[in-house]
Coordinates of C-alpha atoms in Angstrom, one line a residue:
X1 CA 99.5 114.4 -63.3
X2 CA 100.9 112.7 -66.1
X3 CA 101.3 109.5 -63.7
X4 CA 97.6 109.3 -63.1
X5 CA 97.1 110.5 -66.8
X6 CA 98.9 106.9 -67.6
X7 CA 97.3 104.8 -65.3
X8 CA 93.9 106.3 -65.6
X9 CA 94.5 104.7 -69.6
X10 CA 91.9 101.7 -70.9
X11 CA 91.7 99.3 -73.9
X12 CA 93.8 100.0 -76.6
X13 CA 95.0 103.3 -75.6
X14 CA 96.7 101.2 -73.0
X15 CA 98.6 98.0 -74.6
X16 CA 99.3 100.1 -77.6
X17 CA 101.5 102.7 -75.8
X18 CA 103.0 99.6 -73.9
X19 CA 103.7 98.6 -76.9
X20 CA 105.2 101.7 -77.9
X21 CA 107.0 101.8 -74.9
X22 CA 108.8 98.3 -75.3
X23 CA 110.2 99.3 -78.8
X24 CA 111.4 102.1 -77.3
X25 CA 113.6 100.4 -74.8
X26 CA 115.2 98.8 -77.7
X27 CA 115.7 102.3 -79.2
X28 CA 118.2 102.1 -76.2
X29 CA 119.9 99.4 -77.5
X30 CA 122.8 99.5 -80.6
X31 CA 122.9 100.8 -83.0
X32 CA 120.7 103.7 -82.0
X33 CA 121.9 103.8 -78.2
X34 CA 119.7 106.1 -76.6
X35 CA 120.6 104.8 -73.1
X36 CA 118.7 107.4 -71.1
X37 CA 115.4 106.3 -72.6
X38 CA 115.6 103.4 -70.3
X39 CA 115.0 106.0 -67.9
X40 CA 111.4 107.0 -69.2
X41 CA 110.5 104.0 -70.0
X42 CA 110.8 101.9 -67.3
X43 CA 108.7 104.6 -65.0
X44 CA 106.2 105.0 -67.7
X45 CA 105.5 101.3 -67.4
X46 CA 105.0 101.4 -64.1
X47 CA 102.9 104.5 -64.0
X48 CA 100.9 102.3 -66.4
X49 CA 101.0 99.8 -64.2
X50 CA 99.2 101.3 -61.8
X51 CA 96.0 101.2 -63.7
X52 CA 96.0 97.5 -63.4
X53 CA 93.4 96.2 -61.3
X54 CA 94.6 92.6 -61.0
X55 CA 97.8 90.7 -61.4
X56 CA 96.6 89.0 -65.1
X57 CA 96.0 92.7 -66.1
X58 CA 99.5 93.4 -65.1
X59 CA 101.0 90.6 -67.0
X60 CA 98.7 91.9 -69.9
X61 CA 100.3 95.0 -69.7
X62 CA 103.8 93.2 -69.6
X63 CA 103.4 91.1 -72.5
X64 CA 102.5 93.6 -74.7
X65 CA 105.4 95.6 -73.4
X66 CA 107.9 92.6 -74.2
X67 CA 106.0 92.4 -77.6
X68 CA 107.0 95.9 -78.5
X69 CA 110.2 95.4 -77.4
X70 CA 111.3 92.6 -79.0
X71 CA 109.7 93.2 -82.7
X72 CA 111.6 95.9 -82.5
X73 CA 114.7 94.7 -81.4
X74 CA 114.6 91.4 -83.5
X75 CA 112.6 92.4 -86.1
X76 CA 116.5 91.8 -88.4
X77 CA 116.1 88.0 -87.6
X78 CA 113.2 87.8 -90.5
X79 CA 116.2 89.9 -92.8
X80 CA 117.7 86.0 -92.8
X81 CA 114.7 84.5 -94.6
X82 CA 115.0 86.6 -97.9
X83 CA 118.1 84.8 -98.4
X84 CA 116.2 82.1 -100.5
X85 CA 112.2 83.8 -99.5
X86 CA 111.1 81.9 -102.5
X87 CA 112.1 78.5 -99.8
X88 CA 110.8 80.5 -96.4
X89 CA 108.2 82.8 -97.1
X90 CA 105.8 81.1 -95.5
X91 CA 108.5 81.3 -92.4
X92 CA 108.0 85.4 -92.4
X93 CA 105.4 86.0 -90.3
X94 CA 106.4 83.3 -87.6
X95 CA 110.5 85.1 -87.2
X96 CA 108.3 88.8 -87.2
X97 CA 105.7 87.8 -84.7
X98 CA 106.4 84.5 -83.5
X99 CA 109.4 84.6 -81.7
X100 CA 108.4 88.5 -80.1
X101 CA 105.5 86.4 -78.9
X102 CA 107.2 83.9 -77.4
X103 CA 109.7 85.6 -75.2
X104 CA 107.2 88.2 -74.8
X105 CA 105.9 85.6 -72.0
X106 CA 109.0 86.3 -69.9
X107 CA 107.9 89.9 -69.6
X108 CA 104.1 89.1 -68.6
X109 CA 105.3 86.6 -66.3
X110 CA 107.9 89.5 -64.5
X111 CA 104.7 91.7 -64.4
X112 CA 102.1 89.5 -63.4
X113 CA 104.3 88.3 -60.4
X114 CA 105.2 91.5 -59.6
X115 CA 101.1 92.3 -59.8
X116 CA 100.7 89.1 -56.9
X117 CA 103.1 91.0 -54.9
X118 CA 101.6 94.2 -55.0
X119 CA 97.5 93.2 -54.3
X120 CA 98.4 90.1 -52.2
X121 CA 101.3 91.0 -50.2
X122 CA 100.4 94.9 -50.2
X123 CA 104.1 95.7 -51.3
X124 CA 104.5 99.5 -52.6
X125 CA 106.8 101.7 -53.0
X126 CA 110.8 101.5 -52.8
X127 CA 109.9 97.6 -52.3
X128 CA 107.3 97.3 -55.3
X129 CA 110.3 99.2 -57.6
X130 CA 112.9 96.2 -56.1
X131 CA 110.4 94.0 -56.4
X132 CA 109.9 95.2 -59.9
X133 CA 113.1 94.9 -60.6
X134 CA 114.3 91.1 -58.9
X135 CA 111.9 90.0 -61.1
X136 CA 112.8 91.3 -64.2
X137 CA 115.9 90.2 -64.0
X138 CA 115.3 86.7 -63.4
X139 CA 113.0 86.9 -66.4
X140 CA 116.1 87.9 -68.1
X141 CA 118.0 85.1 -66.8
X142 CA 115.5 82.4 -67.2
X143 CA 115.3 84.2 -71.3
X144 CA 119.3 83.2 -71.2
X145 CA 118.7 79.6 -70.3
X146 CA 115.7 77.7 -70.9
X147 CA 115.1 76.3 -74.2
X148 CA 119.2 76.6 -75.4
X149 CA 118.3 80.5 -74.2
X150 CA 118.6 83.7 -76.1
X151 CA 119.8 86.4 -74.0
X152 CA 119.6 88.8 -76.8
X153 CA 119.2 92.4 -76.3
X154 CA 119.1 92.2 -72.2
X155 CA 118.2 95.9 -70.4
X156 CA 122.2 95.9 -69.6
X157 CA 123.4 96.3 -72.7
X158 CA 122.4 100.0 -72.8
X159 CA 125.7 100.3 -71.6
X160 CA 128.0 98.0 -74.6
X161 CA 127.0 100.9 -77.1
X162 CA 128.5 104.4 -77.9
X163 CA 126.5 106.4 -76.1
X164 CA 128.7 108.8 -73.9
X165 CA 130.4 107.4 -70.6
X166 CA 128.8 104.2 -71.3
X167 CA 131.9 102.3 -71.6
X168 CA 133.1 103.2 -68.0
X169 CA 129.8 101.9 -66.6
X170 CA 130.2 98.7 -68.7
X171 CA 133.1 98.1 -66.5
X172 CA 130.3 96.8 -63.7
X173 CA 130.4 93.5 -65.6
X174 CA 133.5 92.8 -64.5
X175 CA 131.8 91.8 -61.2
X176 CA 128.4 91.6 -61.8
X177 CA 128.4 90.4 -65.0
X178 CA 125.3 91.3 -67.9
X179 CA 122.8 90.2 -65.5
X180 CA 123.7 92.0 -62.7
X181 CA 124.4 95.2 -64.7
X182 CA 121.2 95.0 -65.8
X183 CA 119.4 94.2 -62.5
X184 CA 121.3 97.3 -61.3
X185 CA 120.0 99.5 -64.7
X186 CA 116.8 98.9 -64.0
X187 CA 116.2 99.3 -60.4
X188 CA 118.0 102.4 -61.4
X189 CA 115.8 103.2 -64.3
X190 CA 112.9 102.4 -62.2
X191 CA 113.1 104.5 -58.9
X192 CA 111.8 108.0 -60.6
X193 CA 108.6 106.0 -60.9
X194 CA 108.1 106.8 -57.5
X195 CA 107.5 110.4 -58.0
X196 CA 104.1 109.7 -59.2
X197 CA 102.5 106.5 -57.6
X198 CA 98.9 107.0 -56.3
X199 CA 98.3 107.2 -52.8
X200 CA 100.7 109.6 -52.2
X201 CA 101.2 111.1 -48.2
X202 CA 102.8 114.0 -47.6
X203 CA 106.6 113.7 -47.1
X204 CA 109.5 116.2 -46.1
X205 CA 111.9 117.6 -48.9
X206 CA 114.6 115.6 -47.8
X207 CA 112.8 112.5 -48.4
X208 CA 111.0 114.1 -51.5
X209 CA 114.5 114.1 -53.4
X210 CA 115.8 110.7 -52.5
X211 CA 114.0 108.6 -55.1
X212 CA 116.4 111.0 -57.7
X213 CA 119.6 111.1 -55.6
X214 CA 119.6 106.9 -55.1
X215 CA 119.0 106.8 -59.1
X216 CA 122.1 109.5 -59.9
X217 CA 124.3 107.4 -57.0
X218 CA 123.1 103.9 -58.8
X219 CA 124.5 105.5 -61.9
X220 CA 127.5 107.5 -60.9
X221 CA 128.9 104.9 -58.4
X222 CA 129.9 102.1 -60.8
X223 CA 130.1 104.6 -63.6
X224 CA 132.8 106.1 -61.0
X225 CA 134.9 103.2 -60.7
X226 CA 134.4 102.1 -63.9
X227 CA 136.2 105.3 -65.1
X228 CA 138.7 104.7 -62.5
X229 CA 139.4 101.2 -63.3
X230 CA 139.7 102.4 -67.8
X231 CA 142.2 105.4 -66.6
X232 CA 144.3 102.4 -64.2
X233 CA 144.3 100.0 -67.3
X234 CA 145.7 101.8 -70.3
X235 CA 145.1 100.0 -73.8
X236 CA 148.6 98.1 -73.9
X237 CA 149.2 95.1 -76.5
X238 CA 151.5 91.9 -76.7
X239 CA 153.6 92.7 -79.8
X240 CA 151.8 90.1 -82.2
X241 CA 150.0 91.3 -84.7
X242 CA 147.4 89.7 -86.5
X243 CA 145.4 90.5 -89.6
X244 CA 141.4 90.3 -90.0
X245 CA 140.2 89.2 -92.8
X246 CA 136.9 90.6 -94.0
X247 CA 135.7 89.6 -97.2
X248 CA 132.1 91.0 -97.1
X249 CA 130.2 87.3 -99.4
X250 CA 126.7 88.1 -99.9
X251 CA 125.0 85.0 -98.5
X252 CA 122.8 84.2 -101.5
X253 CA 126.4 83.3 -102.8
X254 CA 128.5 82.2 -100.7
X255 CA 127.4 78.3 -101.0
X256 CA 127.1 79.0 -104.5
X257 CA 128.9 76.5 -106.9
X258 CA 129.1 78.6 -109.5
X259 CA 131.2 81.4 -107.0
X260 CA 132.9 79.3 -104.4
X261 CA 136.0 79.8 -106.6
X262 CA 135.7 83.7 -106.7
X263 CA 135.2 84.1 -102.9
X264 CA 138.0 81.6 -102.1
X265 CA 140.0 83.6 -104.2
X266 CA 138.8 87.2 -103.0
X267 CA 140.4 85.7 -99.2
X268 CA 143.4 84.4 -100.5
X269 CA 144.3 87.8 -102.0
X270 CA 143.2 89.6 -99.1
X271 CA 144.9 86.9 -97.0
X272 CA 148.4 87.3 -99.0
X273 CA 148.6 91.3 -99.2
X274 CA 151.9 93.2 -98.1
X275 CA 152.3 93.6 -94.5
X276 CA 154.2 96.2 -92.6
X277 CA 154.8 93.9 -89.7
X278 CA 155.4 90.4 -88.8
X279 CA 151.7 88.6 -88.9
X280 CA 151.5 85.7 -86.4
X281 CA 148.0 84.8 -87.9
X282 CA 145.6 85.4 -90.5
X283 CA 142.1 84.7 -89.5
X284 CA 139.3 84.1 -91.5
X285 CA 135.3 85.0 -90.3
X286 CA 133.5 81.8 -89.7
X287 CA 132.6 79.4 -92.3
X288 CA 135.0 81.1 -94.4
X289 CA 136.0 77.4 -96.1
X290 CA 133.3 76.3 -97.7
X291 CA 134.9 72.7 -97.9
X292 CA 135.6 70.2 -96.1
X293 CA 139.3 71.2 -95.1
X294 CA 140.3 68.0 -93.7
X295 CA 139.3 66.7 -97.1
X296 CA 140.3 68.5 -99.3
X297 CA 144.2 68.6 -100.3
X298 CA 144.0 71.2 -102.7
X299 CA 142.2 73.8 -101.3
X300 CA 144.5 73.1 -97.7
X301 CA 147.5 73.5 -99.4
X302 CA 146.3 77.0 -100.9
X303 CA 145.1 77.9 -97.9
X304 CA 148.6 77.1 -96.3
X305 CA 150.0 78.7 -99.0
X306 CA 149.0 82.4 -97.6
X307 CA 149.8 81.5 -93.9
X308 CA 152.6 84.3 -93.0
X309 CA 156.1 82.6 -92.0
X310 CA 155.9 80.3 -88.9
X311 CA 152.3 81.5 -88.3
X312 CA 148.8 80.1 -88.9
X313 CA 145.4 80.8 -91.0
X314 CA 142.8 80.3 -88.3
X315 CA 139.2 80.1 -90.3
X316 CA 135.9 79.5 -89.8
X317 CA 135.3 75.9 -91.7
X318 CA 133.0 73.0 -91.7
X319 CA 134.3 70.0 -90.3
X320 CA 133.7 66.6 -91.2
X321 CA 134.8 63.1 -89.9
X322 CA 138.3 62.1 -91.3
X323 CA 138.3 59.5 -93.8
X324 CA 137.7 56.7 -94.9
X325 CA 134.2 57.7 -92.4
X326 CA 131.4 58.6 -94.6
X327 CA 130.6 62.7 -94.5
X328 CA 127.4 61.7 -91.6
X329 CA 128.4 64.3 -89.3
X330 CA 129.2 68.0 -89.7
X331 CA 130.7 70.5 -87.2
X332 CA 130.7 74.4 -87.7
X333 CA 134.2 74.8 -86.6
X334 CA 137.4 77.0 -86.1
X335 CA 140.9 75.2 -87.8
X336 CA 144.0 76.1 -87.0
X337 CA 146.4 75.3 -90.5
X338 CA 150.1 75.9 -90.8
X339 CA 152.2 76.7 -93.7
X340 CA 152.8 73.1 -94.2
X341 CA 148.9 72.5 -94.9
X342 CA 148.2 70.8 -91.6
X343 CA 145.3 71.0 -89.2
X344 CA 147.2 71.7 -86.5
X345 CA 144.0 72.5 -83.8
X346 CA 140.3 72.8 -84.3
X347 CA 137.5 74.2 -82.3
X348 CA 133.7 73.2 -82.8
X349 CA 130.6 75.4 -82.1
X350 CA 128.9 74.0 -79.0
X351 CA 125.9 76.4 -78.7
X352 CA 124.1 75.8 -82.2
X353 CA 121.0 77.7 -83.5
X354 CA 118.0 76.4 -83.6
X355 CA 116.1 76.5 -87.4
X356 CA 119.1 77.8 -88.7
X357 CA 121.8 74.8 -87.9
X358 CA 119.8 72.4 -86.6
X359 CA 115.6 71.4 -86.6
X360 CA 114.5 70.8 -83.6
X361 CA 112.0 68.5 -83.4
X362 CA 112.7 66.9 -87.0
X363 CA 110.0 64.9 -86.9
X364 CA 107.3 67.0 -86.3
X365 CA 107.8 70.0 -88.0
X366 CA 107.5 69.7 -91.9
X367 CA 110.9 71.9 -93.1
X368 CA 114.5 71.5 -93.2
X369 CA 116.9 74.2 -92.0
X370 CA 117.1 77.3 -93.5
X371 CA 121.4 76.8 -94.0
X372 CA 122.2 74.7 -96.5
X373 CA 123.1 71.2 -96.3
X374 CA 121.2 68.0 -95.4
X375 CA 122.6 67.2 -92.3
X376 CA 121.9 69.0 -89.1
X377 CA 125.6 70.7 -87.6
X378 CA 126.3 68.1 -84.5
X379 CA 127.5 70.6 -81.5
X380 CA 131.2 70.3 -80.2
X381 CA 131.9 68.8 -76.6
X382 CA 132.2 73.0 -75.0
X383 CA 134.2 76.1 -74.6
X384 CA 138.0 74.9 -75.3
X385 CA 141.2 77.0 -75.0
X386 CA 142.8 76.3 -78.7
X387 CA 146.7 75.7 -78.2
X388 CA 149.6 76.1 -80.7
X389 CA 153.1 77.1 -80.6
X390 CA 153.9 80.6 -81.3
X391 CA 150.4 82.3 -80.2
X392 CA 149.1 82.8 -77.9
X393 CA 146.2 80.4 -76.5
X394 CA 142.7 81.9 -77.6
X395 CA 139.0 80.5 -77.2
X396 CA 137.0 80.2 -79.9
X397 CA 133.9 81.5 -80.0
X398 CA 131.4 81.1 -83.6
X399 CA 128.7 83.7 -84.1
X400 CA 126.0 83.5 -81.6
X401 CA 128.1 81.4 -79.0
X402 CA 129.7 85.0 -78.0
X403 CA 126.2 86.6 -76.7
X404 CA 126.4 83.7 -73.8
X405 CA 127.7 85.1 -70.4
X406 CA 129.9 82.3 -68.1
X407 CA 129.9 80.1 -70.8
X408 CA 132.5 80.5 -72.9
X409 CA 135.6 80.3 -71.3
X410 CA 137.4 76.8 -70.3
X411 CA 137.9 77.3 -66.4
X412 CA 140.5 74.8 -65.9
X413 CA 142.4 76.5 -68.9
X414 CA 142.5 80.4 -69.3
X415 CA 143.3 81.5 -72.1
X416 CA 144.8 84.9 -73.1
X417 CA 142.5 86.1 -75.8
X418 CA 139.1 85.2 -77.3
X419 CA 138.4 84.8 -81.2
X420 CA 134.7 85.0 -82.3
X421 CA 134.4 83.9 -86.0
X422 CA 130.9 84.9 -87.6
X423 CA 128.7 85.7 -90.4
X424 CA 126.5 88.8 -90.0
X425 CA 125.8 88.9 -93.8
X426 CA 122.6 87.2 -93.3
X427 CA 121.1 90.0 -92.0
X428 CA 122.1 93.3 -94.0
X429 CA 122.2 96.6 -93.0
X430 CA 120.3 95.7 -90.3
X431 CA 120.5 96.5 -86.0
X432 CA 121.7 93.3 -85.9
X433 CA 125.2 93.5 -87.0
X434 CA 125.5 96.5 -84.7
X435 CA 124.1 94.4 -81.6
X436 CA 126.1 91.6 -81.8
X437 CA 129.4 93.4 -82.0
X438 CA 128.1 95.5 -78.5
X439 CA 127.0 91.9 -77.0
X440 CA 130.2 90.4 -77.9
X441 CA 131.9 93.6 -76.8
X442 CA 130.8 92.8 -73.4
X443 CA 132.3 89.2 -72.6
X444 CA 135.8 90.9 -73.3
X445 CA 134.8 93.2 -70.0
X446 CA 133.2 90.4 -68.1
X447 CA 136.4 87.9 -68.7
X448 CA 139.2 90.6 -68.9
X449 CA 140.1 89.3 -72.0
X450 CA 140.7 90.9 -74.9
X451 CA 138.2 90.0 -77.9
X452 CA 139.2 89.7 -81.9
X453 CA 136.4 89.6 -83.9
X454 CA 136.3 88.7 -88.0
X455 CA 133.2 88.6 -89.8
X456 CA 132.2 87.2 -93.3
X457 CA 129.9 90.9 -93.3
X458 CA 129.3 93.1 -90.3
X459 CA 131.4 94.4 -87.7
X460 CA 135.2 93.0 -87.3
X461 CA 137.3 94.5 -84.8
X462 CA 139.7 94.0 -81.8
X463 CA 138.3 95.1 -78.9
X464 CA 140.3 95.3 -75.4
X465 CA 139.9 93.6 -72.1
X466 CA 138.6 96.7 -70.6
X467 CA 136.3 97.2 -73.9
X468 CA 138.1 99.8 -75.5
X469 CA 137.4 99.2 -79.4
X470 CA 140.7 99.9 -81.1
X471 CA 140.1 98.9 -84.4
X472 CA 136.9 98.2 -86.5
X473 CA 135.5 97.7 -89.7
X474 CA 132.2 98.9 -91.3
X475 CA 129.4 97.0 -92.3
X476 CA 129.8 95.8 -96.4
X477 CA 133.4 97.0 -95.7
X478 CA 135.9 94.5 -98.3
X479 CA 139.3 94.2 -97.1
X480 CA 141.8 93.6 -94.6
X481 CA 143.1 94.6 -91.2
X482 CA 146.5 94.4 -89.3
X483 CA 145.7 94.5 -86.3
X484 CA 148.1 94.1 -82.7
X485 CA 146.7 91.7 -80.3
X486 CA 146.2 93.4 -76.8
X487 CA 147.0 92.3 -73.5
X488 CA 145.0 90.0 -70.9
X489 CA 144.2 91.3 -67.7
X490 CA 144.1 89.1 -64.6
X491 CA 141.3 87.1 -63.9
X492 CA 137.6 89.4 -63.1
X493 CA 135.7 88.5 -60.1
X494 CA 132.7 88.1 -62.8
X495 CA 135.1 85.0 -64.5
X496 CA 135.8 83.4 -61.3
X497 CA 132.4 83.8 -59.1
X498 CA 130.3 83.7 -62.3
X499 CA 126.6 84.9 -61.3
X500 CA 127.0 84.3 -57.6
X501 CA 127.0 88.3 -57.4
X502 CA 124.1 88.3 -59.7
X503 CA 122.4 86.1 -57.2
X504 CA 123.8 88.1 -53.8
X505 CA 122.1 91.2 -55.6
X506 CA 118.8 89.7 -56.3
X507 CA 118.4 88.2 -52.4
X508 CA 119.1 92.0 -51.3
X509 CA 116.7 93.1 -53.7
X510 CA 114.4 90.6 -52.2
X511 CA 115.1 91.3 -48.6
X512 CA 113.7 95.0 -49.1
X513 CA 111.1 94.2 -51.4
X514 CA 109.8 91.6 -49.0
X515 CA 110.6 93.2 -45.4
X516 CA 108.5 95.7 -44.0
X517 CA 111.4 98.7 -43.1
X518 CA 110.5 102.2 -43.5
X519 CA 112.4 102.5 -47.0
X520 CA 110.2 99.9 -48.4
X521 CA 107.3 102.4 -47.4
X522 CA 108.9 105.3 -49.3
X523 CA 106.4 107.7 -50.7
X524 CA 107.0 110.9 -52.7

C-alpha cells in the first residue's frame, strides 16, 4: 500500500519528497551516519518511480533526488565564501544551488536511462533493481572523473563513518574499491523495493522472502569477511613516532600580515614541546608556511630549528621557483626540511580545485579565485612516493587530492605510508570536516596503507591500513599529538587491479539486468 501510495504521487507532492528523500541519503553520510537509511531510501525512490510514465519523468524524478542530495551534503562548500563574503557574496547562491544543480544531472541521467530500460526493453523486476543499480554507479564514476571530477559523498561511504559494524564492511574496498562498495550498497539497498512494485503475481513463500534474504546475504557476506580480515590484522605499528601538529588558524587570518608572526609562532611552540619518545618527524597541516620556504632563510632556519634530532618538519608550504627566477609560478606543496635548514624533498599538489586554486576559464568569467594570491597554483607532475633517510617513504596527499580513488599512489614506487596535509578551517563546524576525514579514511583500506592526517582545523588523526582510527583530534582542537606510525600491509587487490573488479561487477549486473532468466522476472 504505501508503494502504490508513492507512486500514485503528482506535482509537487512528488519532486518535493524526492527531494526529501535525496537529503536524506546524505543523512547517511558523516557526520550523522545513519547508514540504514540508505535502505529506505533507495526503495522509496523507486516506489516513486513507478509513478513515472515516461523515461524524462524518471530523470525528473532523479534530478530532483540528486538535488536534495547534494544541497544537503554540500551545502558546507558555501561556509568557504564567508571567509571574505564582502569579496563573494554574490558567489552564495551559485556554491548553494549551483553546484547541487550541476551534478544533480548525473542522477537524472542514471534515472532516465534506467526509465529507457524499463518502457523500451520491458525490464522489471530483479533486473530493473540491477539495472537501477549498474547505472548508478557509473553515474558515480563518470561524477569522479569528468570535469577534474568530484567524487564527494559517493552512496559507499555509508560505510567510512561510525555507525556500528561499518568499519568491517568497509574492508570490501580492499577489492572492490569505493565504487564497487557502493555499486554493491545499493543493489543491496535497492532489492526490498521489490516488495511493492505494481503488477504483482502471486508467488510461493519461498520466493516471497528472497528479495530480504539476497539483501541481509549482500550485507552480511563482506561484512563477514571484512570482520574476519580486522580480527586477522591486529593494529601493529613500526616503532616511529611522529607528532601532529594542529594549530587550529582561523582562515580570515591565516594570510594575514598583521598575524603571520603569531601563527608561525603558535607551530613552533607546538612543534618544540617535550616529547616522551624519540620523534622521527614533525608535520605540519598543509600550507602551514605561509612563505616561500625555498626563499626565505630566516623563517627555514626557524623552522629547522624545531626539527627533532636526525628527523624532519614535513609541512604544508607554497612553493615557488628557486632564485634568481621571478616568483611566476606557485605550487601548493609538501617540504621535507632537516635540522640543517635544507629542503631535503618536496611534493606538489597535482589535483587542484577549481575556483578556489585555480579559475578556470580566466578569460571568461569576471573573478579571481577565492584563495589569496594573484597567480593561479600550477599542479605538480602526479602522485610521487617522497624519499628521505631515516623514514620511512610516504605519499603525499594535499586536502582534496585524498577523496580520489586509484590515484594517489605511485605504482612503480610503493610507499609505506600516506600523509594528507589540509585545511578544513574554511569550512567551520560544518559536515565537511567530518566527511573528508571518512573519505580519506577510506584510501588507507583501499591501498592497505596506513594514513596520517594533520590539519590547519578539522580532523587530524592516524588511521590504520585496515581503518582502524587510533588517534584523533577534534574539530577547533589547538595542540599537538605524538602519535606511532602503523604498519603497511601488503599490497590489496583494489591497489593492484584498480577498478577492473568495479568493472567485472557492473558487466554481471548487466548480464541479469539485460538477460531474460527467471530471476530477472522475480516478483513479490
Amino acid at each position: 500500500r504505501v508503494a502504490q501510495d508513492l507512486a500514485a504521487l503528482t506535482g509537487w507532492r512528488r519532486y518535493g519528497l524526492a527531494l526529501v528523500l535525496g537529503a536524506l541519503l546524505a543523512a547517511a553520510l558523516s557526520p550523522l551516519d545513519v547508514a540504514p537509511l540508505a535502505f529506505v531510501v533507495f526503495p522509496a525512490l523507486l516506489w516513486l518511480d513507478d509513478g513515472s510514465a515516461t523515461p524524462w519523468a524518471s530523470a525528473r524524478l532523479g534530478y530532483a533526488f540528486g538535488l536534495g542530495f547534494f544541497a544537503a551534503g554540500l551545502y558546507w562548500i558555501a561556509a568557504a565564501l564567508f571567509v571574505d563574503i564582502a569579496r563573494f557574496w554574490w558567489v552564495l547562491p551559485f556554491a548553494v544551488f549551483g553546484l547541487p544543480a550541476v551534478l544533480s544531472v548525473f542522477v537524472g541521467l542514471a534515472m532516465g536511462a534506467a526509465g529507457v530500460l524499463r518502457f523500451r526493453f520491458k525490464v522489471s523486476g530483479l533486473a530493473r533493481i540491477c539495472a537501477f543499480a549498474v547505472l548508478w554507479a557509473v553515474a558515480e564514476w563518470l561524477r569522479g572523473h569528468l570535469f577534474t571530477g568530484l567524487p564527494w559523498n559517493l552512496v559507499g561511504y555509508i560505510w567510512a563513518g561510525a555507525f556500528p559494524g561499518a568499519l568491517a564492511m568497509l574492508q570490501a574496498t580492499s577489492w572492490l574499491g569505493i565504487y564497487g562498495l557502493s555499486f554493491l550498497t545499493v543493489i543491496a539497498a535497492s532489492l526490498p523495493a521489490l516488495y511493492g512494485m505494481p503488477s504483482l503475481t502471486p508467488v510461493s513463500t519461498a520466493r516471497r522472502y528472497l528479495p530480504a534474504v539476497a539483501t541481509a546475504l549482500l550485507i552480511a557476506v563482506p561484512a563477514g569477511i571484512g570482520a574476519l580480515r580486522l580480527s586477522l590484522l591486529p593494529a601493529a605499528d613500526t616503532g616511529i613516532w611522529l607528532r601532529l601538529v594542529q594549530p587550529s588558524i582561523a582562515e580570515t587570518n591565516k594570510w594575514n600580515p598583521a598575524t603571520s608572526e603569531a601563527n608561525f609562532r603558535r607551530l613552533t611552540e607546538l612543534s618544540a614541546a617535550p616529547a616522551e619518545h624519540r620523534l622521527a618527524a614533525v608535520i605540519w597541516p598543509e600550507a602551514a608556511a605561509t612563505f616561500l620556504l625555498e626563499r626565505d632563510d630566516a623563517h627555514r632556519a626557524a623552522v629547522a630549528a624545531v626539527a627533532p634530532k636526525d628527523g624532519y618538519v614535513i609541512t604544508g608550504a607554497l612553493r615557488g621557483p628557486l632564485p634568481p627566477r621571478p616568483v611566476d609560478q606557485v605550487w601548493n606543496s609538501i617540504d621535507v626540511v632537516d635540522g640543517s635548514a635544507n629542503i631535503l624533498a618536496h611534493y606538489d599538489k597535482v589535483h587542484l580545485v577549481p575556483f578556489g586554486e585555480y579559475m578556470p576559464w580566466h578569460d571568461l568569467l569576471p573573478m579571481k579565485k577565492i584563495t589569496p594570491g594573484a597567480i593561479d597554483i600550477s599542479p605538480g607532475p602526479g602522485p610521487q612516493t617522497v624519499t628521505v633517510p631515516r623514514l620511512p617513504a610516504f605519499a603525499g596527499l594535499i586536502c582534496f587530492e585524498a577523496i580520489f580513488p586509484g590515484a594517489i599512489i605511485d605504482p612503480n614506487a610503493r610507499p609505506a605510508w600516506i600523509l594528507n596535509v589540509s585545511n578544513d578551517a574554511w569550512y567551520g563546524r560544518s559536515s565537511g570536516p567530518y566527511q573528508h576525514f571518512a573519505m580519506a579514511r577510506t584510501r588507507a583500506v583501499e591501498e592497505g596503507l596506513p594514513l596520517v592526517r594533520v590539519a590547519n582545523n578539522g580532523i587530524s588523526g592516524v588511521v590504520d591500513a585496515q581503518g582502524r582510527v587510533l588517534a584523533h583530534t577534534s574539530l577547533d582542537a589547538v595542540g599537538h599529538a605524538d602519535v606511532p606510525l602503523p604498519v603497511a600491509d601488503p599490497p590489496t587487490p583494489y591497489s593492484i587491479a584498480g577498478d577492473w573488479i568495479f568493472l567485472g561487477m557492473l558487466l554481471i549486473g548487466g548480464a541479469v539486468a539485460l538477460t531474460p532468466i527467471p530471476l530477472g522476472r522475480l516478483r513479490s
